[in-house]
Short mmCIF file of C-alpha atoms in Angstrom, two decimals:
data_model
loop_
_atom_site.label_atom_id
_atom_site.label_comp_id
_atom_site.label_asym_id
_atom_site.label_seq_id
_atom_site.Cartn_x
_atom_site.Cartn_y
_atom_site.Cartn_z
CA MET A 1 41.07 2.07 -25.31
CA GLU A 2 43.74 2.23 -22.61
CA GLU A 3 41.24 3.81 -20.28
CA ALA A 4 38.74 1.21 -21.09
CA GLY A 5 41.08 -1.44 -20.38
CA LEU A 6 42.02 0.15 -17.07
CA LEU A 7 38.38 0.28 -16.06
CA ASN A 8 37.98 -3.38 -16.81
CA GLN A 9 40.65 -4.23 -14.37
CA THR A 10 38.46 -3.26 -11.48
CA ASN A 11 38.81 -6.82 -9.68
CA LEU A 12 42.65 -6.90 -9.93
CA VAL A 13 42.72 -6.06 -6.25
CA THR A 14 41.01 -8.83 -4.39
CA TYR A 15 42.53 -8.27 -1.01
CA PHE A 16 43.39 -5.12 0.92
CA GLN A 17 46.01 -4.77 3.52
CA LEU A 18 45.25 -3.03 6.81
CA ARG A 19 48.13 -1.10 8.51
CA GLY A 20 46.45 -1.33 11.94
CA LEU A 21 47.10 0.78 14.88
CA PHE A 22 50.82 0.17 15.58
CA VAL A 23 53.75 -1.56 14.00
CA ASN A 24 55.65 -2.42 17.33
CA GLN A 25 54.67 -5.83 18.23
CA LYS A 26 54.93 -5.22 21.96
CA VAL A 27 52.56 -2.24 21.63
CA GLN A 28 50.24 -4.46 19.59
CA VAL A 29 49.99 -6.93 22.52
CA ALA A 30 48.98 -4.16 24.90
CA VAL A 31 46.43 -2.77 22.61
CA PHE A 32 45.05 -6.24 22.16
CA ALA A 33 44.46 -6.67 25.84
CA MET A 34 42.99 -3.22 26.18
CA PHE A 35 40.55 -3.58 23.40
CA LEU A 36 39.63 -7.10 24.29
CA VAL A 37 38.63 -5.70 27.76
CA PHE A 38 36.86 -2.82 26.00
CA TYR A 39 34.77 -5.05 23.80
CA ALA A 40 33.83 -7.49 26.44
CA LEU A 41 32.69 -4.60 28.63
CA THR A 42 30.78 -3.26 25.73
CA LEU A 43 28.97 -6.56 25.05
CA ILE A 44 28.29 -7.00 28.81
CA GLY A 45 27.19 -3.39 29.47
CA ASN A 46 24.85 -2.85 26.43
CA ILE A 47 23.30 -6.25 26.60
CA LEU A 48 22.48 -5.90 30.30
CA ILE A 49 20.88 -2.57 29.37
CA VAL A 50 18.67 -4.17 26.83
CA ILE A 51 17.73 -7.15 29.22
CA THR A 52 17.07 -4.68 32.15
CA ILE A 53 14.67 -2.55 30.02
CA ILE A 54 12.77 -5.68 28.73
CA TYR A 55 12.62 -6.98 32.19
CA ASP A 56 11.56 -4.00 34.23
CA HIS A 57 8.01 -2.93 33.21
CA ARG A 58 8.64 0.62 34.90
CA LEU A 59 11.16 1.02 31.93
CA HIS A 60 8.62 0.50 29.32
CA THR A 61 8.63 4.17 28.19
CA PRO A 62 9.64 5.88 25.06
CA MET A 63 12.86 7.14 26.38
CA TYR A 64 13.93 3.58 27.38
CA PHE A 65 12.66 2.07 24.28
CA PHE A 66 15.14 4.37 22.30
CA LEU A 67 17.82 3.62 24.90
CA SER A 68 17.57 -0.11 24.33
CA ASN A 69 17.82 0.48 20.57
CA LEU A 70 21.01 2.61 21.17
CA SER A 71 22.41 -0.23 23.12
CA PHE A 72 21.69 -2.77 20.53
CA ILE A 73 23.19 -0.51 17.76
CA ASP A 74 26.33 -0.02 19.82
CA VAL A 75 26.87 -3.91 20.18
CA CYS A 76 26.54 -4.17 16.47
CA HIS A 77 28.63 -1.14 15.54
CA SER A 78 31.49 -2.36 17.90
CA THR A 79 31.33 -5.82 16.45
CA VAL A 80 31.84 -4.73 12.92
CA THR A 81 35.41 -3.51 13.58
CA VAL A 82 36.84 -4.68 16.95
CA PRO A 83 36.81 -8.55 16.55
CA LYS A 84 38.54 -8.15 13.14
CA MET A 85 41.08 -5.81 14.76
CA LEU A 86 41.76 -8.23 17.66
CA ILE A 87 42.44 -11.14 15.16
CA ASP A 88 44.75 -9.00 13.15
CA THR A 89 46.95 -8.19 16.20
CA TRP A 90 48.43 -11.61 15.88
CA SER A 91 48.69 -11.53 12.14
CA GLU A 92 51.80 -10.36 10.23
CA LYS A 93 49.79 -9.42 7.14
CA LYS A 94 46.43 -7.77 8.16
CA LEU A 95 44.41 -8.80 5.05
CA ILE A 96 40.83 -8.31 4.28
CA SER A 97 39.13 -9.51 1.15
CA PHE A 98 37.46 -6.97 -1.23
CA ASP A 99 33.90 -8.51 -0.40
CA ALA A 100 34.73 -8.50 3.38
CA CYS A 101 35.83 -4.96 3.11
CA VAL A 102 32.64 -3.99 1.21
CA THR A 103 30.44 -5.71 3.82
CA GLN A 104 32.39 -4.00 6.63
CA MET A 105 31.66 -0.63 5.22
CA PHE A 106 28.16 -1.24 4.57
CA PHE A 107 27.38 -2.30 8.14
CA LEU A 108 29.66 0.42 9.60
CA HIS A 109 27.67 3.01 7.79
CA LEU A 110 24.31 1.34 8.47
CA PHE A 111 24.91 1.36 12.34
CA ALA A 112 26.60 4.71 12.38
CA CYS A 113 23.98 6.47 10.43
CA THR A 114 21.23 4.65 12.32
CA GLU A 115 22.72 6.01 15.61
CA ILE A 116 23.05 9.52 14.45
CA PHE A 117 19.22 9.52 13.64
CA LEU A 118 18.47 7.75 16.83
CA LEU A 119 20.30 10.37 18.79
CA THR A 120 18.27 13.09 17.05
CA VAL A 121 15.08 11.14 17.85
CA MET A 122 16.10 10.93 21.43
CA ALA A 123 16.78 14.65 21.73
CA TYR A 124 13.25 15.23 20.34
CA ASP A 125 11.86 12.89 22.94
CA ARG A 126 13.42 14.76 25.67
CA TYR A 127 12.32 18.00 24.27
CA VAL A 128 8.71 16.94 24.38
CA ALA A 129 8.93 15.23 27.84
CA ILE A 130 10.57 18.31 29.42
CA CYS A 131 8.99 21.22 27.33
CA LYS A 132 5.56 19.77 26.81
CA PRO A 133 5.09 17.22 29.66
CA LEU A 134 1.22 17.27 29.56
CA GLN A 135 1.34 16.17 25.77
CA TYR A 136 4.08 13.89 26.00
CA MET A 137 2.22 10.46 26.19
CA THR A 138 0.04 11.73 23.32
CA VAL A 139 2.87 12.98 21.17
CA MET A 140 5.26 10.07 21.83
CA ASN A 141 2.83 7.17 21.92
CA TRP A 142 3.93 3.86 21.01
CA LYS A 143 2.74 3.97 17.37
CA VAL A 144 4.92 7.11 16.90
CA CYS A 145 7.90 5.50 18.60
CA VAL A 146 7.79 2.31 16.58
CA GLY A 147 7.32 4.43 13.55
CA LEU A 148 10.28 6.60 14.25
CA ALA A 149 12.38 3.44 14.95
CA VAL A 150 11.49 1.91 11.73
CA ALA A 151 12.15 5.30 9.90
CA LEU A 152 15.59 5.76 11.40
CA TRP A 153 16.67 2.19 10.29
CA VAL A 154 15.50 2.70 6.80
CA GLY A 155 17.25 6.02 6.59
CA GLY A 156 20.51 4.21 7.79
CA MET A 157 19.98 1.57 5.23
CA ILE A 158 19.50 4.09 2.43
CA HIS A 159 22.45 5.95 3.39
CA SER A 160 24.71 2.90 3.69
CA ILE A 161 23.63 1.42 0.39
CA SER A 162 24.21 4.76 -1.50
CA LEU A 163 27.68 5.12 -0.04
CA THR A 164 28.70 1.40 -0.50
CA SER A 165 27.37 1.57 -4.12
CA LEU A 166 29.41 4.50 -4.91
CA THR A 167 32.56 2.74 -3.52
CA ILE A 168 32.21 -0.71 -5.28
CA LYS A 169 31.76 0.85 -8.77
CA LEU A 170 35.27 2.41 -8.60
CA PRO A 171 38.20 0.41 -10.53
CA TYR A 172 40.82 -0.95 -7.93
CA CYS A 173 44.04 -1.98 -9.67
CA GLY A 174 46.54 -1.09 -6.87
CA PRO A 175 47.86 0.13 -4.30
CA ASP A 176 45.96 -1.94 -1.75
CA GLU A 177 47.18 -0.66 1.78
CA ILE A 178 44.51 0.89 3.79
CA ASP A 179 45.96 3.37 6.63
CA ASN A 180 43.66 2.24 9.31
CA PHE A 181 42.37 -0.80 11.17
CA PHE A 182 39.12 -1.35 9.41
CA CYS A 183 37.61 -0.41 5.96
CA ASP A 184 35.91 2.92 5.64
CA VAL A 185 34.76 4.68 2.66
CA PRO A 186 37.30 7.81 2.70
CA GLN A 187 40.28 5.39 2.98
CA VAL A 188 39.14 2.94 0.36
CA ILE A 189 38.16 5.37 -2.41
CA LYS A 190 41.78 6.74 -2.17
CA LEU A 191 43.07 3.48 -3.44
CA ALA A 192 40.97 3.62 -6.70
CA CYS A 193 42.80 4.03 -10.02
CA THR A 194 40.60 7.01 -11.24
CA ASP A 195 39.69 10.49 -10.27
CA THR A 196 37.44 10.27 -7.09
CA HIS A 197 36.98 14.13 -6.77
CA ILE A 198 33.31 13.82 -7.55
CA ILE A 199 32.81 10.83 -5.26
CA GLU A 200 34.57 12.78 -2.38
CA ILE A 201 32.19 15.67 -2.86
CA LEU A 202 29.19 13.32 -2.76
CA ILE A 203 30.55 11.83 0.43
CA ILE A 204 30.91 15.12 2.06
CA SER A 205 27.43 16.14 1.01
CA ASN A 206 26.03 12.86 2.28
CA SER A 207 27.81 11.73 5.44
CA GLY A 208 29.21 15.07 6.34
CA LEU A 209 25.90 16.93 5.73
CA ILE A 210 23.96 14.48 7.80
CA SER A 211 26.40 14.69 10.68
CA VAL A 212 26.48 18.60 10.68
CA VAL A 213 22.80 18.97 10.30
CA CYS A 214 21.93 16.48 13.01
CA PHE A 215 24.51 17.87 15.33
CA VAL A 216 22.99 21.42 14.83
CA VAL A 217 19.56 20.09 15.48
CA LEU A 218 20.67 18.27 18.56
CA VAL A 219 22.53 21.44 19.95
CA VAL A 220 19.56 23.66 19.42
CA SER A 221 17.13 21.03 20.86
CA TYR A 222 19.22 20.80 24.09
CA ALA A 223 19.59 24.63 24.16
CA VAL A 224 15.82 24.97 24.16
CA ILE A 225 15.50 22.36 26.93
CA LEU A 226 18.11 24.06 29.02
CA VAL A 227 16.15 27.22 28.83
CA SER A 228 12.90 25.47 29.78
CA LEU A 229 14.51 23.99 32.77
CA ARG A 230 15.23 27.39 34.26
CA GLN A 231 11.34 27.54 35.11
CA GLN A 232 11.09 24.07 36.75
CA ILE A 233 11.39 23.09 40.30
CA SER A 234 14.74 21.99 41.66
CA GLU A 235 14.20 18.22 41.74
CA GLY A 236 12.88 18.05 38.16
CA ARG A 237 15.57 20.24 36.95
CA ARG A 238 18.28 18.14 38.51
CA LYS A 239 16.93 14.85 37.01
CA ALA A 240 16.39 16.47 33.67
CA LEU A 241 19.84 17.99 33.55
CA SER A 242 21.42 14.78 34.37
CA THR A 243 19.62 13.04 31.51
CA CYS A 244 20.54 15.91 29.03
CA ALA A 245 24.16 15.89 30.09
CA ALA A 246 24.30 12.11 29.38
CA HIS A 247 22.87 12.73 26.10
CA LEU A 248 25.02 15.62 25.19
CA THR A 249 28.20 13.57 26.13
CA VAL A 250 27.28 10.74 23.63
CA VAL A 251 26.41 13.18 20.91
CA THR A 252 29.59 15.04 21.20
CA LEU A 253 31.80 11.88 21.29
CA PHE A 254 30.01 10.12 18.30
CA LEU A 255 29.13 13.15 16.14
CA GLY A 256 32.50 14.69 16.66
CA HIS A 257 34.12 11.81 14.81
CA CYS A 258 31.60 11.79 11.97
CA ILE A 259 32.09 15.61 11.46
CA PHE A 260 35.91 15.24 11.63
CA ILE A 261 36.12 12.30 9.13
CA TYR A 262 33.30 12.85 6.69
CA SER A 263 33.21 16.77 6.42
CA ARG A 264 36.46 17.00 4.75
CA PRO A 265 38.30 15.74 1.66
CA SER A 266 39.79 12.14 1.91
CA THR A 267 43.13 13.00 3.16
CA SER A 268 44.93 11.03 5.91
CA LEU A 269 45.79 13.06 9.32
CA PRO A 270 47.76 11.59 12.16
CA GLU A 271 44.58 11.98 14.38
CA ASP A 272 42.44 9.78 12.10
CA LYS A 273 43.30 6.73 13.96
CA VAL A 274 42.74 8.04 17.33
CA VAL A 275 39.41 9.47 16.41
CA SER A 276 38.57 6.06 14.83
CA VAL A 277 39.31 4.30 18.00
CA PHE A 278 36.87 6.43 19.93
CA PHE A 279 34.21 6.00 17.33
CA THR A 280 34.40 2.20 17.14
CA ALA A 281 35.63 1.16 20.51
CA VAL A 282 35.36 3.74 23.26
CA THR A 283 32.01 5.42 22.57
CA PRO A 284 29.97 2.04 22.52
CA LEU A 285 31.63 1.32 25.91
CA LEU A 286 30.90 4.78 27.39
CA ASN A 287 27.25 4.63 26.46
CA PRO A 288 26.11 2.19 29.13
CA ILE A 289 28.42 3.80 31.70
CA ILE A 290 27.04 7.26 31.03
CA TYR A 291 23.31 6.10 30.96
CA THR A 292 23.60 3.84 34.05
CA LEU A 293 25.76 5.75 36.39
CA ARG A 294 23.91 9.12 35.73
CA ASN A 295 20.29 7.45 35.75
CA GLU A 296 18.69 6.49 39.08
CA ASP A 297 15.97 4.56 37.23
CA MET A 298 18.28 2.36 35.55
CA LYS A 299 20.56 1.75 38.51
CA ASN A 300 17.40 0.77 40.56
CA ALA A 301 16.28 -1.44 37.86
CA LEU A 302 19.81 -3.10 37.65
CA ASN A 303 19.89 -3.58 41.27
CA LYS A 304 16.46 -5.23 41.26
CA LEU A 305 17.57 -7.46 38.39
CA MET A 306 20.66 -8.56 40.10
CA GLY A 307 18.70 -9.10 43.48
CA ARG A 308 16.23 -11.31 41.77
CA LYS A 309 18.97 -13.39 40.28
CA GLU A 310 20.84 -13.74 43.48
CA GLY A 311 17.46 -14.76 45.17
CA LYS A 312 16.88 -17.56 42.57
CA GLU A 313 20.58 -18.76 43.12
CA LYS A 314 19.94 -19.11 46.79
CA LYS A 315 16.75 -21.11 46.41
#
């Protein structure tokens, strides 16, 4: 009877309290300024990439189609957590309702998992382009590209629904403090007033396994690409190496967080918040920088877009 009564108290916790990044108010102000700049640059950079790819018909290729998807996901991924964190900087009590917390977890995992699948697809695209160039447009035709895009979004949706469903079914009757600046499954399930050992195993077998398997696939793919590049001429090799280096940088930064957080039991470590900052705010900002500064085609298209706008303004 007592256990049944406890389980019926699932909705006793209607709000969670986020600890945020720092307690010191002076540090909070500096953090606010820094992350406001990061978020603004993330929006500007990624939206500019999407506009440039749509505008320049020379970039209407599979690689840039997937890159535009990556930029869109990065905007959404950063928007899930950073605006709330900026608002909470000026709040003494950093509260988030149970429903808002669940919504944040759902979209966080939707965009994160979709990005993992997308990075894997982008590695496959580069593998076909470099290792089988004569078959590239046949293998990566637009029908295949659209089908892969739909599949990775569906996969992210299934992953997010499964994790969120596991979380909301647990009873929450206190405590209510989340040791982070956003809601995530590992931190939230620790607050459940029941044994979550099985849920933790399911999270590791879901999120952790997806992260590790995709990371291994990506590393193997780029290793095959690098071996293949040894047989190519110097100019083609340089351009391909530049593209692969950009992809590997993004993969390491993004999947490094996922493996670190979701491939171990739900225990808090001092490094968790630092890793979460890179995951939610820094990586979405670095993506447009990495892909534009190391990509001649993107730089030329951006210069053309900016030149066209300046020409219109003068007229």
